[in-house]
CSV table of C-alpha atoms in Angstrom, one decimal:
chain,number,residue,atom,x,y,z
A,1,MET,CA,-0.4,2.0,-21.9
A,2,LYS,CA,-0.3,5.4,-23.4
A,3,PHE,CA,-3.7,6.2,-21.0
A,4,ARG,CA,-1.0,5.2,-17.3
A,5,THR,CA,2.2,6.8,-19.2
A,6,VAL,CA,-0.2,10.0,-19.9
A,7,THR,CA,-1.2,10.3,-16.2
A,8,ILE,CA,1.9,9.1,-14.3
A,9,PHE,CA,3.5,12.2,-16.0
A,10,ILE,CA,1.0,14.7,-15.2
A,11,LEU,CA,0.7,13.8,-11.1
A,12,PHE,CA,4.5,14.0,-11.1
A,13,LEU,CA,4.5,17.6,-12.5
A,14,PHE,CA,3.6,18.6,-9.4
A,15,LEU,CA,6.0,17.3,-7.4
A,16,LYS,CA,10.1,18.8,-6.7
A,17,THR,CA,12.6,15.7,-8.0
A,18,ASP,CA,14.8,16.5,-5.4
A,19,GLN,CA,12.1,14.7,-3.1
A,20,LEU,CA,12.1,11.6,-4.8
A,21,THR,CA,15.0,9.3,-3.5
A,22,ALA,CA,14.8,5.9,-3.7
A,23,GLN,CA,12.4,3.5,-1.9
A,24,ASN,CA,12.7,2.8,1.2
A,25,ASN,CA,11.2,3.1,5.1
A,26,THR,CA,13.2,7.1,5.3
A,27,GLY,CA,12.1,8.1,1.7
A,28,PRO,CA,9.0,9.0,-0.1
A,29,TYR,CA,6.1,6.4,0.0
A,30,MET,CA,4.2,5.9,-3.3
A,31,ARG,CA,1.4,3.4,-4.3
A,32,ILE,CA,-1.7,3.0,-6.9
A,33,ALA,CA,-5.5,2.3,-5.9
A,34,ARG,CA,-7.0,0.7,-8.9
A,35,ILE,CA,-10.7,1.1,-8.5
A,36,VAL,CA,-14.3,0.5,-9.8
A,37,VAL,CA,-16.8,2.1,-8.6
A,38,ASP,CA,-20.9,1.4,-9.3
A,39,SER,CA,-21.5,3.1,-12.4
A,40,THR,CA,-25.1,4.2,-10.2
A,41,GLN,CA,-22.9,5.9,-7.7
A,42,LEU,CA,-20.1,7.5,-9.4
A,43,GLY,CA,-20.6,12.0,-8.7
A,44,SER,CA,-21.4,10.6,-5.2
A,45,TYR,CA,-18.6,8.5,-5.2
A,46,LYS,CA,-16.4,11.4,-7.0
A,47,ALA,CA,-17.3,14.6,-4.8
A,48,ALA,CA,-16.3,12.2,-1.3
A,49,LEU,CA,-13.0,11.1,-3.2
A,50,LYS,CA,-12.3,14.9,-4.0
A,51,GLU,CA,-13.7,15.8,-0.5
A,52,GLY,CA,-11.2,13.5,1.2
A,53,ILE,CA,-8.1,14.2,-1.6
A,54,THR,CA,-8.5,18.0,-0.7
A,55,ALA,CA,-8.7,17.7,3.5
A,56,ALA,CA,-5.3,15.2,3.1
A,57,VAL,CA,-3.8,17.8,1.5
A,58,LYS,CA,-4.4,20.9,3.0
A,59,MET,CA,-4.2,19.0,6.8
A,60,GLU,CA,-1.6,16.4,6.6
A,61,PRO,CA,2.0,17.1,5.6
A,62,GLY,CA,2.9,13.7,5.2
A,63,VAL,CA,0.8,14.3,2.2
A,64,LEU,CA,3.2,15.3,-0.6
A,65,SER,CA,0.3,14.6,-3.7
A,66,LEU,CA,-2.9,12.9,-3.9
A,67,SER,CA,-3.7,12.9,-7.8
A,68,ALA,CA,-7.5,11.1,-8.5
A,69,VAL,CA,-7.9,10.4,-13.2
A,70,TYR,CA,-10.9,8.4,-14.3
A,71,GLU,CA,-10.6,6.4,-17.8
A,72,LYS,CA,-12.6,8.3,-20.1
A,73,GLU,CA,-13.6,5.0,-22.1
A,74,HIS,CA,-14.4,3.2,-18.6
A,75,PRO,CA,-15.3,6.3,-16.3
A,76,THR,CA,-16.1,3.8,-13.2
A,77,HIS,CA,-12.3,3.0,-13.7
A,78,VAL,CA,-11.1,5.5,-11.2
A,79,THR,CA,-6.8,5.3,-10.5
A,80,VAL,CA,-5.3,7.4,-7.4
A,81,PHE,CA,-1.9,8.3,-7.4
A,82,GLU,CA,-0.7,8.3,-4.0
A,83,ILE,CA,3.2,10.1,-2.7
A,84,TYR,CA,3.7,10.5,1.2
A,85,ALA,CA,6.5,11.7,3.2
A,86,ASP,CA,7.2,8.2,4.2
A,87,GLU,CA,5.4,5.1,5.4
A,88,ASN,CA,4.9,6.4,8.9
A,89,ALA,CA,3.0,9.6,6.8
A,90,TYR,CA,0.9,6.9,4.8
A,91,ARG,CA,0.0,5.2,8.8
A,92,TYR,CA,-0.6,8.2,9.8
A,93,HIS,CA,-2.9,8.7,6.8
A,94,ILE,CA,-5.4,5.8,6.5
A,95,GLN,CA,-5.8,6.8,10.5
A,96,THR,CA,-7.6,10.0,10.1
A,97,ALA,CA,-11.3,11.7,10.1
A,98,HIS,CA,-11.1,12.5,7.1
A,99,PHE,CA,-9.9,9.2,5.2
A,100,LEU,CA,-11.7,7.0,7.8
A,101,LYS,CA,-15.0,8.8,6.4
A,102,TYR,CA,-14.1,8.5,3.0
A,103,LYS,CA,-13.7,5.1,3.6
A,104,HIS,CA,-17.3,4.3,5.7
A,105,THR,CA,-19.2,6.6,2.8
A,106,VAL,CA,-17.7,4.8,-0.7
A,107,GLU,CA,-17.2,1.1,1.2
A,108,HIS,CA,-21.1,0.5,-0.9
A,109,MET,CA,-19.7,2.2,-3.7
A,110,VAL,CA,-16.7,0.7,-4.5
A,111,LYS,CA,-16.9,-2.5,-6.9
A,112,SER,CA,-13.1,-3.3,-6.3
A,113,LEU,CA,-10.4,-2.1,-5.1
A,114,GLU,CA,-6.5,-2.6,-5.9
A,115,LEU,CA,-3.8,-1.2,-3.9
A,116,VAL,CA,-0.5,-1.2,-5.7
A,117,ASP,CA,3.3,-0.8,-4.0
A,118,VAL,CA,5.3,1.5,-6.3
A,119,SER,CA,8.6,3.2,-6.6
A,120,PRO,CA,10.2,5.9,-9.6
A,121,ILE,CA,12.2,5.3,-12.2
A,122,ALA,CA,12.4,8.3,-13.6
A,123,ILE,CA,10.9,11.1,-12.9
A,124,GLU,CA,11.2,15.1,-14.2
A,125,ALA,CA,8.7,17.9,-13.5
A,126,LYS,CA,9.0,22.0,-14.0
A,127,HIS,CA,8.3,23.7,-11.0
């Protein structure tokens, strides 16, 4: 639990607190992706994930933040924190060429994927 608290805090350090309002169709859309990666493919997976995140943040105005971390004791367990301007920005994101390239590249590397929609409780950040 301590790991998740720390990683969530790190993610939100990069956000403007005034961008975060109640979760709805017009406010920020947030989700967490919990991924377990095949240990023999971990290096390739990390490279593909980094490439996809970098492209999305640079090219999509609706992507507010994408952060990926792995558990130190279980390096094949990856968590991605995703924040989009709204749900439409997320829907756009999953249709982009760079996202589809990522999905195609890693489909044989991912052992499990859990997507969880989340809402903020309290967020503070230093700018």
